[in-house]
Amino acid sequence: RGQGALNSEERLTPIGRMLAQLPVDIVIGKMLVMGTIFHVIEPVLAIAAALSVQSPFSRVPLGQGDISVARRPLESEHGDPFTLLNAFDEWIQLKSEGGASSTHRWCKRRGLEQQRFYEMAKLRQQFQEILQEHSLLPRGYEGTSRGRRGERLTESQKWELRQMRKRHRAEHKKRKILKLDDEGGVLSDSDEESVSADLKDLEFKLLHDLSQLQEASAVRQAFTLRDTNVLKIVLCSGLYPQLAMADDCNSYRRDSEQVFHTKSKPFVVLHPTSVFATNPEYLQPPEVCNHHRQEHLH
């Protein structure tokens, strides 16, 4: 009922009937349905997938400030879903320009788990196919799956994928080898890791239309403030009532002591990897931020 799927008589509402047909969590399902209604389905597909897997952002260890600095361009003042979207889009762009090694280095320097991005891409595709099966996407919508582009999957590619899988199974116990990367840092690598990375990269490119993913990513990066606000409404409609309000006394607390209240649980704190935990100024009203800037200038 909290998602508007049931009325006061415990009967399905129109959106409840739509959600009942989708084999996904009700929160994700409502995001997807609202994304199609408000014509922002591309970013919603990516964010819904990102929220359905473990975050690729690991906690930055003490003394690893270079990781925090490298992450800074990905962080969004609009919150964690948008930061995840920025990271996914950047990863897609790197995939289109290079291979497994370039995205592996990019993830390592930012403390990101590349496996999570592969999981996001796979889930994103599955959500898209579910919407298409239930006629919830516009007629003629071109997705990023290669399902209808089978002619691009050559027999040699399929053979290469089978061979790499065999190699991966046969070489999973090979010893680790230390080597220097192109910036002089020491990386722990092995034949097994190399085969595994190449295997995932090949599977990814066989199962997804990378040019379509890149095009969708470019469109999202050109979003206006209005587009962003519409996307926020769609995300909130799915997450409700799991939304938090800042405590009235937060302005008197240190950044690390900020607390928030949800409908069902008061006094919750931010996760340490949240963009708002590392950038508490994002939560300040504009007039407060401007006041602090002026004080700093004086």
Tab-separated table of C-alpha atoms in Angstrom:
chain	number	residue	atom	x	y	z
A	1	ARG	CA	0.000	0.000	0.000
A	2	GLY	CA	2.922	2.327	0.711
A	3	GLN	CA	3.844	2.175	-2.975
A	4	GLY	CA	0.291	2.959	-4.098
A	5	ALA	CA	-0.201	-0.585	-5.400
A	6	LEU	CA	-3.217	-1.227	-3.144
A	7	ASN	CA	-6.173	0.983	-2.308
A	8	SER	CA	-7.979	1.241	1.044
A	9	GLU	CA	-9.992	-1.863	0.150
A	10	GLU	CA	-6.808	-3.894	-0.446
A	11	ARG	CA	-7.470	-4.042	-4.183
A	12	LEU	CA	-4.879	-3.455	-6.868
A	13	THR	CA	-4.674	0.073	-8.228
A	14	PRO	CA	-3.863	0.681	-11.933
A	15	ILE	CA	-0.137	0.950	-11.139
A	16	GLY	CA	-0.490	-2.054	-8.813
A	17	ARG	CA	-1.753	-4.153	-11.722
A	18	MET	CA	1.253	-3.092	-13.786
A	19	LEU	CA	3.672	-3.862	-10.961
A	20	ALA	CA	2.070	-7.270	-10.389
A	21	GLN	CA	3.090	-8.284	-13.925
A	22	LEU	CA	6.767	-7.361	-13.506
A	23	PRO	CA	9.020	-10.050	-11.977
A	24	VAL	CA	11.107	-7.499	-10.068
A	25	ASP	CA	11.187	-5.915	-6.606
A	26	ILE	CA	8.290	-3.471	-6.193
A	27	VAL	CA	10.636	-0.500	-5.584
A	28	ILE	CA	12.579	-1.192	-8.790
A	29	GLY	CA	9.374	-1.983	-10.675
A	30	LYS	CA	7.777	1.328	-9.778
A	31	MET	CA	10.913	3.223	-10.814
A	32	LEU	CA	10.858	1.473	-14.190
A	33	VAL	CA	7.154	2.122	-14.767
A	34	MET	CA	7.438	5.788	-13.773
A	35	GLY	CA	10.550	6.119	-15.950
A	36	THR	CA	8.574	5.027	-19.002
A	37	ILE	CA	5.718	7.409	-18.164
A	38	PHE	CA	7.999	10.431	-17.754
A	39	HIS	CA	10.248	9.496	-20.715
A	40	VAL	CA	13.467	9.136	-18.696
A	41	ILE	CA	13.764	5.375	-19.034
A	42	GLU	CA	17.438	5.302	-20.075
A	43	PRO	CA	18.861	6.756	-16.839
A	44	VAL	CA	16.245	4.911	-14.781
A	45	LEU	CA	17.323	1.576	-16.279
A	46	ALA	CA	20.937	2.258	-15.303
A	47	ILE	CA	20.130	3.573	-11.808
A	48	ALA	CA	17.678	0.735	-11.082
A	49	ALA	CA	20.394	-1.752	-12.026
A	50	ALA	CA	22.978	0.092	-9.893
A	51	LEU	CA	20.674	0.060	-6.857
A	52	SER	CA	20.056	-3.684	-7.305
A	53	VAL	CA	23.702	-4.728	-6.921
A	54	GLN	CA	26.375	-4.068	-4.333
A	55	SER	CA	27.923	-0.632	-4.691
A	56	PRO	CA	31.176	-0.546	-6.699
A	57	PHE	CA	32.484	2.109	-4.291
A	58	SER	CA	34.595	0.510	-1.583
A	59	ARG	CA	35.465	2.384	1.597
A	60	VAL	CA	38.652	4.409	1.148
A	61	PRO	CA	41.362	3.189	3.584
A	62	LEU	CA	43.237	5.703	5.708
A	63	GLY	CA	46.239	7.094	3.881
A	64	GLN	CA	44.675	6.512	0.444
A	65	GLY	CA	43.707	10.101	-0.258
A	66	ASP	CA	44.657	9.738	-3.918
A	67	ILE	CA	41.635	7.449	-4.352
A	68	SER	CA	39.315	10.125	-2.945
A	69	VAL	CA	40.827	12.716	-5.284
A	70	ALA	CA	40.410	10.391	-8.298
A	71	ARG	CA	36.751	9.825	-7.403
A	72	ARG	CA	35.947	13.507	-7.133
A	73	PRO	CA	34.881	14.057	-10.797
A	74	LEU	CA	32.343	11.226	-10.448
A	75	GLU	CA	30.643	12.636	-7.352
A	76	SER	CA	27.297	14.348	-7.885
A	77	GLU	CA	25.747	16.956	-5.616
A	78	HIS	CA	22.410	15.276	-6.390
A	79	GLY	CA	23.298	12.161	-4.406
A	80	ASP	CA	24.457	8.563	-4.629
A	81	PRO	CA	22.147	7.375	-7.466
A	82	PHE	CA	23.527	10.114	-9.700
A	83	THR	CA	27.094	9.366	-8.598
A	84	LEU	CA	26.549	5.704	-9.511
A	85	LEU	CA	25.152	6.829	-12.859
A	86	ASN	CA	28.221	9.029	-13.475
A	87	ALA	CA	30.537	6.113	-12.675
A	88	PHE	CA	28.617	3.723	-14.948
A	89	ASP	CA	28.605	6.232	-17.807
A	90	GLU	CA	32.346	6.853	-17.461
A	91	TRP	CA	32.990	3.091	-17.409
A	92	ILE	CA	30.901	2.656	-20.577
A	93	GLN	CA	32.852	5.413	-22.338
A	94	LEU	CA	36.155	3.730	-21.433
A	95	LYS	CA	34.814	0.372	-22.622
A	96	SER	CA	34.004	1.874	-25.998
A	97	GLU	CA	37.457	3.442	-26.312
A	98	GLY	CA	39.604	0.625	-24.977
A	99	GLY	CA	39.428	-2.864	-23.562
A	100	ALA	CA	39.462	-4.745	-20.295
A	101	SER	CA	42.869	-3.406	-19.242
A	102	SER	CA	41.888	0.278	-19.483
A	103	THR	CA	38.744	-0.103	-17.380
A	104	HIS	CA	40.615	-2.342	-14.917
A	105	ARG	CA	43.236	0.371	-14.311
A	106	TRP	CA	40.560	3.061	-14.124
A	107	CYS	CA	38.625	1.109	-11.474
A	108	LYS	CA	41.748	0.241	-9.454
A	109	ARG	CA	42.879	3.848	-9.179
A	110	ARG	CA	39.442	4.884	-7.903
A	111	GLY	CA	38.857	1.992	-5.526
A	112	LEU	CA	35.971	0.647	-7.637
A	113	GLU	CA	34.979	-2.985	-8.184
A	114	GLN	CA	34.715	-3.589	-11.928
A	115	GLN	CA	32.607	-6.724	-11.433
A	116	ARG	CA	29.763	-4.516	-10.188
A	117	PHE	CA	29.668	-2.618	-13.492
A	118	TYR	CA	29.354	-5.877	-15.424
A	119	GLU	CA	26.482	-6.828	-13.101
A	120	MET	CA	24.833	-3.431	-13.655
A	121	ALA	CA	25.042	-3.784	-17.428
A	122	LYS	CA	23.543	-7.283	-17.304
A	123	LEU	CA	20.681	-6.253	-14.993
A	124	ARG	CA	20.027	-3.120	-17.026
A	125	GLN	CA	19.567	-5.291	-20.092
A	126	GLN	CA	17.245	-7.670	-18.222
A	127	PHE	CA	15.067	-4.795	-16.975
A	128	GLN	CA	14.851	-3.434	-20.508
A	129	GLU	CA	13.774	-6.804	-21.891
A	130	ILE	CA	11.117	-7.170	-19.155
A	131	LEU	CA	9.633	-3.786	-20.076
A	132	GLN	CA	9.664	-4.702	-23.756
A	133	GLU	CA	7.949	-8.029	-23.072
A	134	HIS	CA	5.144	-6.203	-21.250
A	135	SER	CA	4.822	-3.502	-23.923
A	136	LEU	CA	5.898	-0.743	-21.554
A	137	LEU	CA	8.484	0.745	-23.885
A	138	PRO	CA	7.598	2.940	-26.882
A	139	ARG	CA	7.053	1.208	-30.212
A	140	GLY	CA	10.308	1.079	-32.159
A	141	TYR	CA	12.439	1.555	-29.038
A	142	GLU	CA	16.004	0.433	-29.734
A	143	GLY	CA	17.658	-1.127	-26.727
A	144	THR	CA	21.252	-2.054	-26.072
A	145	SER	CA	20.835	-5.838	-26.175
A	146	ARG	CA	22.279	-7.792	-29.058
A	147	GLY	CA	19.342	-10.175	-28.879
A	148	ARG	CA	17.945	-8.931	-32.191
A	149	ARG	CA	21.365	-8.384	-33.700
A	150	GLY	CA	22.489	-11.966	-33.847
A	151	GLU	CA	24.133	-11.500	-37.212
A	152	ARG	CA	26.939	-9.595	-35.471
A	153	LEU	CA	27.906	-12.622	-33.374
A	154	THR	CA	30.222	-14.549	-35.644
A	155	GLU	CA	31.092	-18.204	-35.186
A	156	SER	CA	34.718	-17.247	-34.589
A	157	GLN	CA	33.669	-15.013	-31.676
A	158	LYS	CA	31.613	-17.799	-30.158
A	159	TRP	CA	34.546	-20.199	-30.590
A	160	GLU	CA	36.928	-17.691	-28.986
A	161	LEU	CA	34.587	-17.300	-26.010
A	162	ARG	CA	34.434	-21.075	-25.510
A	163	GLN	CA	38.231	-21.311	-25.704
A	164	MET	CA	38.708	-18.554	-23.164
A	165	ARG	CA	36.300	-20.256	-20.780
A	166	LYS	CA	38.339	-23.463	-21.063
A	167	ARG	CA	41.555	-21.560	-20.385
A	168	HIS	CA	40.000	-19.811	-17.419
A	169	ARG	CA	38.939	-23.103	-15.823
A	170	ALA	CA	42.313	-24.724	-16.517
A	171	GLU	CA	44.479	-21.870	-15.229
A	172	HIS	CA	42.606	-20.745	-12.104
A	173	LYS	CA	45.396	-22.002	-9.798
A	174	LYS	CA	48.327	-20.212	-11.451
A	175	ARG	CA	50.636	-18.264	-9.162
A	176	LYS	CA	50.547	-14.500	-8.721
A	177	ILE	CA	53.097	-12.328	-10.514
A	178	LEU	CA	54.073	-8.815	-9.422
A	179	LYS	CA	54.635	-6.274	-12.171
A	180	LEU	CA	54.738	-2.514	-12.651
A	181	ASP	CA	51.901	-0.664	-14.327
A	182	ASP	CA	52.455	2.200	-16.762
A	183	GLU	CA	52.591	4.709	-13.882
A	184	GLY	CA	55.182	2.839	-11.870
A	185	GLY	CA	52.765	1.339	-9.343
A	186	VAL	CA	53.017	-2.297	-8.315
A	187	LEU	CA	50.084	-4.454	-9.370
A	188	SER	CA	49.337	-7.998	-8.311
A	189	ASP	CA	48.478	-9.843	-11.494
A	190	SER	CA	48.456	-13.341	-12.937
A	191	ASP	CA	47.609	-15.280	-16.043
A	192	GLU	CA	44.345	-16.204	-14.341
A	193	GLU	CA	43.382	-12.577	-13.763
A	194	SER	CA	44.268	-11.676	-17.332
A	195	VAL	CA	42.169	-14.487	-18.771
A	196	SER	CA	39.276	-13.680	-16.427
A	197	ALA	CA	39.310	-9.975	-17.368
A	198	ASP	CA	39.485	-10.735	-21.083
A	199	LEU	CA	36.691	-13.284	-20.739
A	200	LYS	CA	34.360	-10.822	-19.015
A	201	ASP	CA	35.218	-8.113	-21.538
A	202	LEU	CA	34.471	-10.403	-24.464
A	203	GLU	CA	31.205	-11.628	-22.941
A	204	PHE	CA	30.179	-8.048	-22.308
A	205	LYS	CA	30.828	-6.997	-25.900
A	206	LEU	CA	29.055	-10.050	-27.287
A	207	LEU	CA	25.936	-9.514	-25.182
A	208	HIS	CA	25.606	-5.731	-25.446
A	209	ASP	CA	25.486	-3.189	-28.226
A	210	LEU	CA	28.306	-0.956	-27.001
A	211	SER	CA	27.551	1.840	-29.463
A	212	GLN	CA	23.964	2.075	-28.159
A	213	LEU	CA	25.175	2.078	-24.551
A	214	GLN	CA	27.633	4.842	-25.381
A	215	GLU	CA	24.934	6.870	-27.140
A	216	ALA	CA	22.578	6.523	-24.160
A	217	SER	CA	25.410	7.580	-21.856
A	218	ALA	CA	26.074	10.704	-23.939
A	219	VAL	CA	22.386	11.661	-23.806
A	220	ARG	CA	22.347	11.346	-20.002
A	221	GLN	CA	25.434	13.507	-19.662
A	222	ALA	CA	23.619	16.284	-21.572
A	223	PHE	CA	20.693	16.337	-19.123
A	224	THR	CA	19.340	19.742	-18.130
A	225	LEU	CA	18.379	20.699	-14.569
A	226	ARG	CA	14.740	20.050	-15.500
A	227	ASP	CA	15.624	16.525	-16.677
A	228	THR	CA	17.515	15.919	-13.442
A	229	ASN	CA	14.574	17.080	-11.330
A	230	VAL	CA	12.161	14.834	-13.237
A	231	LEU	CA	14.541	11.925	-12.662
A	232	LYS	CA	14.622	12.740	-8.933
A	233	ILE	CA	10.814	12.609	-8.810
A	234	VAL	CA	10.821	9.210	-10.517
A	235	LEU	CA	13.437	7.821	-8.104
A	236	CYS	CA	11.600	9.192	-5.058
A	237	SER	CA	8.307	7.711	-6.239
A	238	GLY	CA	9.916	4.282	-6.228
A	239	LEU	CA	11.899	4.670	-3.000
A	240	TYR	CA	9.011	6.163	-0.964
A	241	PRO	CA	8.555	5.810	2.000
A	242	GLN	CA	12.274	5.022	2.385
A	243	LEU	CA	13.187	8.696	2.261
A	244	ALA	CA	14.993	10.650	4.981
A	245	MET	CA	14.587	14.195	6.251
A	246	ALA	CA	17.411	16.077	7.927
A	247	ASP	CA	17.092	16.695	11.657
A	248	ASP	CA	16.226	20.302	12.541
A	249	CYS	CA	19.292	20.546	14.773
A	250	ASN	CA	21.819	19.397	12.163
A	251	SER	CA	23.070	22.944	11.677
A	252	TYR	CA	24.410	22.791	15.259
A	253	ARG	CA	26.155	19.455	14.765
A	254	ARG	CA	29.471	18.545	13.219
A	255	ASP	CA	29.444	17.032	9.746
A	256	SER	CA	30.176	13.569	11.146
A	257	GLU	CA	27.259	13.835	13.622
A	258	GLN	CA	24.465	14.658	11.162
A	259	VAL	CA	21.306	12.569	11.686
A	260	PHE	CA	18.186	11.995	9.600
A	261	HIS	CA	14.711	10.568	10.063
A	262	THR	CA	12.708	8.189	7.875
A	263	LYS	CA	8.999	7.437	8.198
A	264	SER	CA	9.702	4.191	10.058
A	265	LYS	CA	13.063	4.850	11.720
A	266	PRO	CA	14.342	8.034	13.389
A	267	PHE	CA	17.955	9.087	13.913
A	268	VAL	CA	19.671	7.295	11.046
A	269	VAL	CA	23.157	8.265	9.881
A	270	LEU	CA	24.773	8.425	6.467
A	271	HIS	CA	26.692	5.454	5.112
A	272	PRO	CA	30.443	6.226	5.166
A	273	THR	CA	30.757	5.708	1.405
A	274	SER	CA	27.829	8.035	0.608
A	275	VAL	CA	28.682	11.108	-1.436
A	276	PHE	CA	26.902	13.163	1.225
A	277	ALA	CA	29.151	11.712	3.940
A	278	THR	CA	32.294	12.758	2.074
A	279	ASN	CA	30.776	16.049	0.849
A	280	PRO	CA	28.454	17.256	3.637
A	281	GLU	CA	28.263	20.704	2.044
A	282	TYR	CA	25.999	19.195	-0.629
A	283	LEU	CA	23.256	18.913	2.003
A	284	GLN	CA	23.460	22.544	3.030
A	285	PRO	CA	20.807	24.971	1.688
A	286	PRO	CA	22.222	27.277	-1.019
A	287	GLU	CA	22.035	30.345	1.235
A	288	VAL	CA	24.103	28.594	3.926
A	289	CYS	CA	26.733	27.515	1.386
A	290	ASN	CA	26.945	31.071	0.011
A	291	HIS	CA	27.311	32.450	3.537
A	292	HIS	CA	30.157	30.025	4.275
A	293	ARG	CA	31.881	30.957	1.008
A	294	GLN	CA	31.671	34.665	1.861
A	295	GLU	CA	33.077	34.027	5.335
A	296	HIS	CA	35.929	32.059	3.790
A	297	LEU	CA	36.690	34.934	1.374
A	298	HIS	CA	36.777	37.432	4.224
